mmCIF file with all atom_site columns, C-alpha atoms in Angstrom:
data_model
loop_
_atom_site.group_PDB
_atom_site.id
_atom_site.type_symbol
_atom_site.label_atom_id
_atom_site.label_alt_id
_atom_site.label_comp_id
_atom_site.label_asym_id
_atom_site.label_entity_id
_atom_site.label_seq_id
_atom_site.pdbx_PDB_ins_code
_atom_site.Cartn_x
_atom_site.Cartn_y
_atom_site.Cartn_z
_atom_site.occupancy
_atom_site.B_iso_or_equiv
_atom_site.pdbx_formal_charge
_atom_site.auth_seq_id
_atom_site.auth_comp_id
_atom_site.auth_asym_id
_atom_site.auth_atom_id
_atom_site.pdbx_PDB_model_num
ATOM 1   C CA . MET A 1 1   ? 0.454   0.140   -0.126  1.00 0.00 ? 235 MET A CA 1
ATOM 2   C CA . LEU A 1 2   ? 1.621   3.333   -0.787  1.00 0.00 ? 236 LEU A CA 1
ATOM 3   C CA . GLN A 1 3   ? 2.483   5.596   2.323   1.00 0.00 ? 237 GLN A CA 1
ATOM 4   C CA . ALA A 1 4   ? 0.929   8.931   2.122   1.00 0.00 ? 238 ALA A CA 1
ATOM 5   C CA . GLU A 1 5   ? 4.076   10.582  1.912   1.00 0.00 ? 239 GLU A CA 1
ATOM 6   C CA . GLU A 1 6   ? 4.464   8.373   -1.477  1.00 0.00 ? 240 GLU A CA 1
ATOM 7   C CA . ALA A 1 7   ? 1.278   8.835   -2.336  1.00 0.00 ? 241 ALA A CA 1
ATOM 8   C CA . SER A 1 8   ? 1.390   12.516  -2.700  1.00 0.00 ? 242 SER A CA 1
ATOM 9   C CA . GLU A 1 9   ? 4.187   12.730  -4.419  1.00 0.00 ? 243 GLU A CA 1
ATOM 10  C CA . THR A 1 10  ? 2.855   10.211  -7.077  1.00 0.00 ? 244 THR A CA 1
ATOM 11  C CA . VAL A 1 11  ? -0.598  10.542  -7.512  1.00 0.00 ? 245 VAL A CA 1
ATOM 12  C CA . ARG A 1 12  ? -1.587  14.063  -8.843  1.00 0.00 ? 246 ARG A CA 1
ATOM 13  C CA . THR A 1 13  ? -4.637  15.600  -8.639  1.00 0.00 ? 247 THR A CA 1
ATOM 14  C CA . ASP A 1 14  ? -3.357  18.625  -9.995  1.00 0.00 ? 248 ASP A CA 1
ATOM 15  C CA . VAL A 1 15  ? -3.728  17.715  -13.820 1.00 0.00 ? 249 VAL A CA 1
ATOM 16  C CA . THR A 1 16  ? -6.560  16.900  -16.083 1.00 0.00 ? 250 THR A CA 1
ATOM 17  C CA . PHE A 1 17  ? -7.126  13.468  -16.865 1.00 0.00 ? 251 PHE A CA 1
ATOM 18  C CA . VAL A 1 18  ? -9.367  13.418  -19.442 1.00 0.00 ? 252 VAL A CA 1
ATOM 19  C CA . SER A 1 19  ? -8.568  14.261  -23.211 1.00 0.00 ? 253 SER A CA 1
ATOM 20  C CA . ASN A 1 20  ? -11.221 16.656  -23.411 1.00 0.00 ? 254 ASN A CA 1
ATOM 21  C CA . GLY A 1 21  ? -9.549  19.017  -20.701 1.00 0.00 ? 255 GLY A CA 1
ATOM 22  C CA . LEU A 1 22  ? -13.569 19.457  -18.918 1.00 0.00 ? 256 LEU A CA 1
ATOM 23  C CA . THR A 1 23  ? -12.464 17.224  -15.651 1.00 0.00 ? 257 THR A CA 1
ATOM 24  C CA . PRO A 1 24  ? -11.379 19.978  -13.600 1.00 0.00 ? 258 PRO A CA 1
ATOM 25  C CA . ALA A 1 25  ? -8.057  19.430  -11.675 1.00 0.00 ? 259 ALA A CA 1
ATOM 26  C CA . GLY A 1 26  ? -8.733  18.578  -7.620  1.00 0.00 ? 260 GLY A CA 1
ATOM 27  C CA . HIS A 1 27  ? -11.907 17.140  -8.971  1.00 0.00 ? 261 HIS A CA 1
ATOM 28  C CA . LEU A 1 28  ? -10.776 13.678  -8.994  1.00 0.00 ? 262 LEU A CA 1
ATOM 29  C CA . HIS A 1 29  ? -10.747 12.599  -5.113  1.00 0.00 ? 263 HIS A CA 1
ATOM 30  C CA . THR A 1 30  ? -10.539 8.646   -4.846  1.00 0.00 ? 264 THR A CA 1
ATOM 31  C CA . PRO A 1 31  ? -8.014  5.933   -6.414  1.00 0.00 ? 265 PRO A CA 1
ATOM 32  C CA . ASP A 1 32  ? -11.606 4.883   -8.185  1.00 0.00 ? 266 ASP A CA 1
ATOM 33  C CA . ASP A 1 33  ? -12.417 8.208   -9.905  1.00 0.00 ? 267 ASP A CA 1
ATOM 34  C CA . ARG A 1 34  ? -8.441  8.816   -10.959 1.00 0.00 ? 268 ARG A CA 1
ATOM 35  C CA . ALA A 1 35  ? -8.397  5.207   -12.477 1.00 0.00 ? 269 ALA A CA 1
ATOM 36  C CA . GLY A 1 36  ? -11.886 5.526   -13.949 1.00 0.00 ? 270 GLY A CA 1
ATOM 37  C CA . LEU A 1 37  ? -11.618 8.984   -15.862 1.00 0.00 ? 271 LEU A CA 1
ATOM 38  C CA . PRO A 1 38  ? -8.522  7.820   -17.848 1.00 0.00 ? 272 PRO A CA 1
ATOM 39  C CA . ARG A 1 39  ? -9.974  4.652   -18.675 1.00 0.00 ? 273 ARG A CA 1
ATOM 40  C CA . THR A 1 40  ? -13.474 5.733   -19.874 1.00 0.00 ? 274 THR A CA 1
ATOM 41  C CA . ASP A 1 41  ? -10.957 8.577   -22.119 1.00 0.00 ? 275 ASP A CA 1
ATOM 42  C CA . GLU A 1 42  ? -9.177  5.739   -23.502 1.00 0.00 ? 276 GLU A CA 1
ATOM 43  C CA . ALA A 1 43  ? -11.963 3.762   -24.490 1.00 0.00 ? 277 ALA A CA 1
ATOM 44  C CA . LEU A 1 44  ? -13.887 6.556   -26.141 1.00 0.00 ? 278 LEU A CA 1
ATOM 45  C CA . GLY A 1 45  ? -10.210 6.211   -28.271 1.00 0.00 ? 279 GLY A CA 1
ATOM 46  C CA . GLY A 1 46  ? -8.223  8.785   -26.525 1.00 0.00 ? 280 GLY A CA 1
ATOM 47  C CA . PRO A 1 47  ? -4.626  8.784   -25.457 1.00 0.00 ? 281 PRO A CA 1
ATOM 48  C CA . SER A 1 48  ? -3.582  6.392   -22.431 1.00 0.00 ? 282 SER A CA 1
ATOM 49  C CA . PRO A 1 49  ? -2.678  9.565   -20.077 1.00 0.00 ? 283 PRO A CA 1
ATOM 50  C CA . VAL A 1 50  ? 0.743   8.584   -18.664 1.00 0.00 ? 284 VAL A CA 1
ATOM 51  C CA . GLU A 1 51  ? 2.862   10.235  -15.392 1.00 0.00 ? 285 GLU A CA 1
ATOM 52  C CA . HIS A 1 52  ? 6.204   10.383  -15.127 1.00 0.00 ? 286 HIS A CA 1
ATOM 53  C CA . ILE A 1 53  ? 7.123   7.851   -11.622 1.00 0.00 ? 287 ILE A CA 1
ATOM 54  C CA . VAL A 1 54  ? 10.728  10.188  -11.200 1.00 0.00 ? 288 VAL A CA 1
ATOM 55  C CA . ARG A 1 55  ? 9.589   13.876  -12.219 1.00 0.00 ? 289 ARG A CA 1
ATOM 56  C CA . GLY A 1 56  ? 11.273  17.282  -12.730 1.00 0.00 ? 290 GLY A CA 1
ATOM 57  C CA . GLU A 1 57  ? 14.685  18.204  -11.207 1.00 0.00 ? 291 GLU A CA 1
ATOM 58  C CA . ALA A 1 58  ? 16.250  17.745  -8.046  1.00 0.00 ? 292 ALA A CA 1
ATOM 59  C CA . ASP A 1 59  ? 18.473  20.191  -6.302  1.00 0.00 ? 293 ASP A CA 1
ATOM 60  C CA . GLU A 1 60  ? 19.796  21.300  -2.784  1.00 0.00 ? 294 GLU A CA 1
ATOM 61  C CA . THR A 1 61  ? 15.987  21.796  -1.341  1.00 0.00 ? 295 THR A CA 1
ATOM 62  C CA . THR A 1 62  ? 15.046  18.359  -2.592  1.00 0.00 ? 296 THR A CA 1
ATOM 63  C CA . GLN A 1 63  ? 14.084  15.918  0.301   1.00 0.00 ? 297 GLN A CA 1
ATOM 64  C CA . GLY A 1 64  ? 16.783  13.595  0.707   1.00 0.00 ? 298 GLY A CA 1
ATOM 65  C CA . HIS A 1 65  ? 15.531  10.439  -0.356  1.00 0.00 ? 299 HIS A CA 1
ATOM 66  C CA . LEU A 1 66  ? 13.623  12.061  -2.818  1.00 0.00 ? 300 LEU A CA 1
ATOM 67  C CA . ARG A 1 67  ? 16.847  13.513  -4.902  1.00 0.00 ? 301 ARG A CA 1
ATOM 68  C CA . GLN A 1 68  ? 18.501  9.732   -4.235  1.00 0.00 ? 302 GLN A CA 1
ATOM 69  C CA . ARG A 1 69  ? 15.559  8.681   -6.136  1.00 0.00 ? 303 ARG A CA 1
ATOM 70  C CA . HIS A 1 70  ? 15.868  11.258  -8.588  1.00 0.00 ? 304 HIS A CA 1
ATOM 71  C CA . GLU A 1 71  ? 19.748  10.520  -8.960  1.00 0.00 ? 305 GLU A CA 1
ATOM 72  C CA . HIS A 1 72  ? 19.155  7.237   -9.601  1.00 0.00 ? 306 HIS A CA 1
ATOM 73  C CA . CYS A 1 73  ? 15.912  7.316   -12.007 1.00 0.00 ? 307 CYS A CA 1
ATOM 74  C CA . ARG A 1 74  ? 16.465  9.914   -14.134 1.00 0.00 ? 308 ARG A CA 1
ATOM 75  C CA . THR A 1 75  ? 19.965  9.837   -14.956 1.00 0.00 ? 309 THR A CA 1
ATOM 76  C CA . ALA A 1 76  ? 22.546  7.723   -16.715 1.00 0.00 ? 310 ALA A CA 1
ATOM 77  C CA . ARG A 1 77  ? 22.939  5.705   -13.750 1.00 0.00 ? 311 ARG A CA 1
ATOM 78  C CA . GLY A 1 78  ? 19.543  4.391   -13.164 1.00 0.00 ? 312 GLY A CA 1
ATOM 79  C CA . THR A 1 79  ? 18.734  4.383   -16.958 1.00 0.00 ? 313 THR A CA 1
ATOM 80  C CA . ASN A 1 80  ? 17.152  1.019   -18.827 1.00 0.00 ? 314 ASN A CA 1
ATOM 81  C CA . LEU A 1 81  ? 15.916  0.888   -22.415 1.00 0.00 ? 315 LEU A CA 1
ATOM 82  C CA . ARG A 1 82  ? 13.100  -1.236  -20.780 1.00 0.00 ? 316 ARG A CA 1
ATOM 83  C CA . THR A 1 83  ? 11.856  1.519   -18.556 1.00 0.00 ? 317 THR A CA 1
ATOM 84  C CA . GLU A 1 84  ? 10.160  4.730   -19.097 1.00 0.00 ? 318 GLU A CA 1
ATOM 85  C CA . ASN A 1 85  ? 9.774   6.157   -15.883 1.00 0.00 ? 319 ASN A CA 1
ATOM 86  C CA . ALA A 1 86  ? 6.245   6.172   -16.123 1.00 0.00 ? 320 ALA A CA 1
ATOM 87  C CA . TRP A 1 87  ? 3.334   4.661   -15.044 1.00 0.00 ? 321 TRP A CA 1
ATOM 88  C CA . VAL A 1 88  ? -0.295  4.630   -16.685 1.00 0.00 ? 322 VAL A CA 1
ATOM 89  C CA . LEU A 1 89  ? -2.994  6.525   -14.631 1.00 0.00 ? 323 LEU A CA 1
ATOM 90  C CA . ARG A 1 90  ? -5.660  4.265   -15.207 1.00 0.00 ? 324 ARG A CA 1
ATOM 91  C CA . SER A 1 91  ? -4.108  1.838   -12.588 1.00 0.00 ? 325 SER A CA 1
ATOM 92  C CA . VAL A 1 92  ? -3.792  4.494   -9.971  1.00 0.00 ? 326 VAL A CA 1
ATOM 93  C CA . ASP A 1 93  ? -6.261  2.258   -7.955  1.00 0.00 ? 327 ASP A CA 1
ATOM 94  C CA . GLN A 1 94  ? -4.629  -1.164  -8.949  1.00 0.00 ? 328 GLN A CA 1
ATOM 95  C CA . ILE A 1 95  ? -1.669  0.645   -6.965  1.00 0.00 ? 329 ILE A CA 1
ATOM 96  C CA . GLY A 1 96  ? -3.536  2.196   -4.442  1.00 0.00 ? 330 GLY A CA 1
ATOM 97  C CA . ARG A 1 97  ? -4.765  -1.423  -3.504  1.00 0.00 ? 331 ARG A CA 1
ATOM 98  C CA . TYR A 1 98  ? -1.675  -3.304  -4.138  1.00 0.00 ? 332 TYR A CA 1
ATOM 99  C CA . ASP A 1 99  ? -0.562  -5.155  -0.660  1.00 0.00 ? 333 ASP A CA 1
ATOM 100 C CA . SER A 1 100 ? 3.205   -6.158  -0.769  1.00 0.00 ? 334 SER A CA 1
ATOM 101 C CA . PHE A 1 101 ? 2.883   -8.381  2.728   1.00 0.00 ? 335 PHE A CA 1
ATOM 102 C CA . ALA A 1 102 ? -0.569  -10.054 1.778   1.00 0.00 ? 336 ALA A CA 1
ATOM 103 C CA . GLY A 1 103 ? 0.518   -13.883 2.516   1.00 0.00 ? 337 GLY A CA 1
ATOM 104 C CA . ILE A 1 104 ? 3.895   -13.135 3.343   1.00 0.00 ? 338 ILE A CA 1
ATOM 105 C CA . GLU A 1 105 ? 3.281   -15.441 6.464   1.00 0.00 ? 339 GLU A CA 1
ATOM 106 C CA . SER A 1 106 ? 2.446   -18.255 3.771   1.00 0.00 ? 340 SER A CA 1
ATOM 107 C CA . LEU A 1 107 ? 6.225   -18.142 2.366   1.00 0.00 ? 341 LEU A CA 1
ATOM 108 C CA . ALA A 1 108 ? 7.512   -20.264 5.218   1.00 0.00 ? 342 ALA A CA 1
ATOM 109 C CA . PRO A 1 109 ? 9.571   -22.892 5.119   1.00 0.00 ? 343 PRO A CA 1
ATOM 110 C CA . ARG A 1 110 ? 11.050  -20.799 2.198   1.00 0.00 ? 344 ARG A CA 1
ATOM 111 C CA . PRO A 1 111 ? 14.159  -18.409 3.524   1.00 0.00 ? 345 PRO A CA 1
ATOM 112 C CA . LEU A 1 112 ? 13.287  -15.223 3.157   1.00 0.00 ? 346 LEU A CA 1
ATOM 113 C CA . PRO A 1 113 ? 16.411  -12.508 3.841   1.00 0.00 ? 347 PRO A CA 1
ATOM 114 C CA . MET A 1 114 ? 15.743  -9.169  3.184   1.00 0.00 ? 348 MET A CA 1
ATOM 115 C CA . ILE A 1 115 ? 18.664  -6.502  2.883   1.00 0.00 ? 349 ILE A CA 1
ATOM 116 C CA . ALA A 1 116 ? 17.903  -2.900  3.962   1.00 0.00 ? 350 ALA A CA 1
ATOM 117 C CA . GLY A 1 117 ? 20.288  0.234   3.801   1.00 0.00 ? 351 GLY A CA 1
ATOM 118 C CA . SER A 1 118 ? 20.724  2.005   6.722   1.00 0.00 ? 352 SER A CA 1
ATOM 119 C CA . GLU A 1 119 ? 19.775  5.216   5.191   1.00 0.00 ? 353 GLU A CA 1
ATOM 120 C CA . SER A 1 120 ? 16.797  3.666   3.184   1.00 0.00 ? 354 SER A CA 1
ATOM 121 C CA . ALA A 1 121 ? 13.417  5.966   3.521   1.00 0.00 ? 355 ALA A CA 1
ATOM 122 C CA . THR A 1 122 ? 12.101  2.679   2.898   1.00 0.00 ? 356 THR A CA 1
ATOM 123 C CA . PHE A 1 123 ? 13.988  0.166   5.552   1.00 0.00 ? 357 PHE A CA 1
ATOM 124 C CA . HIS A 1 124 ? 10.280  -0.096  7.243   1.00 0.00 ? 358 HIS A CA 1
ATOM 125 C CA . PHE A 1 125 ? 8.880   -2.054  4.385   1.00 0.00 ? 359 PHE A CA 1
ATOM 126 C CA . SER A 1 126 ? 11.896  -4.799  4.689   1.00 0.00 ? 360 SER A CA 1
ATOM 127 C CA . ARG A 1 127 ? 11.278  -4.488  8.257   1.00 0.00 ? 361 ARG A CA 1
ATOM 128 C CA . THR A 1 128 ? 7.548   -5.493  8.046   1.00 0.00 ? 362 THR A CA 1
ATOM 129 C CA . ALA A 1 129 ? 8.108   -8.238  5.826   1.00 0.00 ? 363 ALA A CA 1
ATOM 130 C CA . VAL A 1 130 ? 10.421  -10.050 8.337   1.00 0.00 ? 364 VAL A CA 1
ATOM 131 C CA . GLU A 1 131 ? 7.749   -9.633  11.249  1.00 0.00 ? 365 GLU A CA 1
ATOM 132 C CA . ARG A 1 132 ? 4.997   -10.757 9.310   1.00 0.00 ? 366 ARG A CA 1
ATOM 133 C CA . ALA A 1 133 ? 6.959   -13.756 7.748   1.00 0.00 ? 367 ALA A CA 1
ATOM 134 C CA . GLY A 1 134 ? 7.931   -17.071 9.057   1.00 0.00 ? 368 GLY A CA 1
ATOM 135 C CA . GLU A 1 135 ? 11.242  -18.779 9.617   1.00 0.00 ? 369 GLU A CA 1
ATOM 136 C CA . PRO A 1 136 ? 13.766  -19.186 8.370   1.00 0.00 ? 370 PRO A CA 1
ATOM 137 C CA . LYS A 1 137 ? 14.110  -15.094 7.959   1.00 0.00 ? 371 LYS A CA 1
ATOM 138 C CA . LYS A 1 138 ? 16.628  -12.316 8.627   1.00 0.00 ? 372 LYS A CA 1
ATOM 139 C CA . LEU A 1 139 ? 17.134  -8.451  8.296   1.00 0.00 ? 373 LEU A CA 1
ATOM 140 C CA . PHE A 1 140 ? 20.475  -7.364  7.007   1.00 0.00 ? 374 PHE A CA 1
ATOM 141 C CA . TRP A 1 141 ? 21.433  -3.698  7.637   1.00 0.00 ? 375 TRP A CA 1
ATOM 142 C CA . ILE A 1 142 ? 23.739  -2.320  5.104   1.00 0.00 ? 376 ILE A CA 1
ATOM 143 C CA . ASP A 1 143 ? 25.123  1.021   7.034   1.00 0.00 ? 377 ASP A CA 1
ATOM 144 C CA . GLY A 1 144 ? 25.224  3.645   5.072   1.00 0.00 ? 378 GLY A CA 1
ATOM 145 C CA . ALA A 1 145 ? 23.475  2.623   1.914   1.00 0.00 ? 379 ALA A CA 1
ATOM 146 C CA . SER A 1 146 ? 20.332  3.986   0.995   1.00 0.00 ? 380 SER A CA 1
ATOM 147 C CA . HIS A 1 147 ? 17.445  2.172   -1.007  1.00 0.00 ? 381 HIS A CA 1
ATOM 148 C CA . PHE A 1 148 ? 19.153  3.107   -4.330  1.00 0.00 ? 382 PHE A CA 1
ATOM 149 C CA . ASP A 1 149 ? 22.869  2.599   -3.174  1.00 0.00 ? 383 ASP A CA 1
ATOM 150 C CA . LEU A 1 150 ? 21.789  -0.913  -3.190  1.00 0.00 ? 384 LEU A CA 1
ATOM 151 C CA . HIS A 1 151 ? 21.310  -1.099  -6.875  1.00 0.00 ? 385 HIS A CA 1
ATOM 152 C CA . ASP A 1 152 ? 24.769  -0.684  -7.694  1.00 0.00 ? 386 ASP A CA 1
ATOM 153 C CA . LYS A 1 153 ? 27.013  0.506   -5.416  1.00 0.00 ? 387 LYS A CA 1
ATOM 154 C CA . ASP A 1 154 ? 29.652  -1.752  -5.283  1.00 0.00 ? 388 ASP A CA 1
ATOM 155 C CA . GLU A 1 155 ? 30.683  -0.735  -1.620  1.00 0.00 ? 389 GLU A CA 1
ATOM 156 C CA . TYR A 1 156 ? 26.852  -1.763  -0.950  1.00 0.00 ? 390 TYR A CA 1
ATOM 157 C CA . VAL A 1 157 ? 25.964  -3.959  -3.399  1.00 0.00 ? 391 VAL A CA 1
ATOM 158 C CA . SER A 1 158 ? 29.149  -6.491  -2.369  1.00 0.00 ? 392 SER A CA 1
ATOM 159 C CA . PRO A 1 159 ? 28.362  -6.474  1.497   1.00 0.00 ? 393 PRO A CA 1
ATOM 160 C CA . ALA A 1 160 ? 24.945  -7.434  0.603   1.00 0.00 ? 394 ALA A CA 1
ATOM 161 C CA . LEU A 1 161 ? 25.523  -10.349 -1.294  1.00 0.00 ? 395 LEU A CA 1
ATOM 162 C CA . ALA A 1 162 ? 28.121  -11.745 0.897   1.00 0.00 ? 396 ALA A CA 1
ATOM 163 C CA . LYS A 1 163 ? 25.264  -11.803 3.475   1.00 0.00 ? 397 LYS A CA 1
ATOM 164 C CA . LEU A 1 164 ? 22.486  -13.271 0.875   1.00 0.00 ? 398 LEU A CA 1
ATOM 165 C CA . THR A 1 165 ? 25.254  -16.210 0.464   1.00 0.00 ? 399 THR A CA 1
ATOM 166 C CA . SER A 1 166 ? 25.692  -16.902 3.734   1.00 0.00 ? 400 SER A CA 1
ATOM 167 C CA . PHE A 1 167 ? 21.854  -16.611 4.399   1.00 0.00 ? 401 PHE A CA 1
ATOM 168 C CA . PHE A 1 168 ? 21.790  -19.136 1.725   1.00 0.00 ? 402 PHE A CA 1
ATOM 169 C CA . GLY A 1 169 ? 24.146  -21.337 3.011   1.00 0.00 ? 403 GLY A CA 1
ATOM 170 C CA . GLU A 1 170 ? 22.977  -21.789 6.568   1.00 0.00 ? 404 GLU A CA 1
ATOM 171 C CA . HIS A 1 171 ? 18.978  -21.806 4.921   1.00 0.00 ? 405 HIS A CA 1
ATOM 172 C CA . PRO A 1 172 ? 18.892  -23.513 1.238   1.00 0.00 ? 406 PRO A CA 1
ATOM 173 C CA . SER A 1 173 ? 15.896  -23.677 -0.033  1.00 0.00 ? 407 SER A CA 1
ATOM 174 C CA . ARG A 1 174 ? 13.685  -26.665 0.216   1.00 0.00 ? 408 ARG A CA 1
ATOM 175 C CA . PRO A 1 175 ? 11.717  -28.391 -2.278  1.00 0.00 ? 409 PRO A CA 1
ATOM 176 C CA . PRO A 1 176 ? 7.841   -29.511 -1.175  1.00 0.00 ? 410 PRO A CA 1
ATOM 177 C CA . VAL A 1 177 ? 6.883   -31.862 0.657   1.00 0.00 ? 411 VAL A CA 1
ATOM 178 C CA . GLU A 1 178 ? 4.027   -34.002 0.351   1.00 0.00 ? 412 GLU A CA 1
ATOM 179 C CA . GLY A 1 179 ? 1.025   -33.284 2.790   1.00 0.00 ? 413 GLY A CA 1
ATOM 180 C CA . ARG A 1 180 ? 3.252   -30.038 3.910   1.00 0.00 ? 414 ARG A CA 1
ATOM 181 C CA . ALA A 1 181 ? 2.497   -26.863 2.294   1.00 0.00 ? 415 ALA A CA 1
ATOM 182 C CA . ALA A 1 182 ? 4.574   -25.858 -0.289  1.00 0.00 ? 416 ALA A CA 1
#
């Protein structure tokens, strides 16, 4: 589920969603409204409105994790030819209802290692996942790393890989056994 801080940045209410330009800004009140209007417009032959995941530019006044996200996602560092840094507005209701933790307890007895940077703005998601999961599980902290540092900065990636290798050495994944939940 999107946190309020993430949602306020991700879900724009200051744009007109339908191509006819008649929907006033701020008129959309729920995720269903935000998704329904673009779906209707698209069904009537209009374009599929998209929004940048990470918008605009970052400067010294940009909050830390937002600046880090911009550095990673909007520069050559994190550019990927398969991603467009955009999401389709008609999916906002699905994004808002998504629950990363639904059914996490059913992962057991499969091992669940989670890696989080000590400077990550998203560490609480990893902590919640590990708290809710069954054994074996472990949350590893990588000192000094942000969420994005763990994607590609070797000084953080190498220790993370070492922790994962050790964890899976101690807790190899077990194949399903007849009579036991997979």
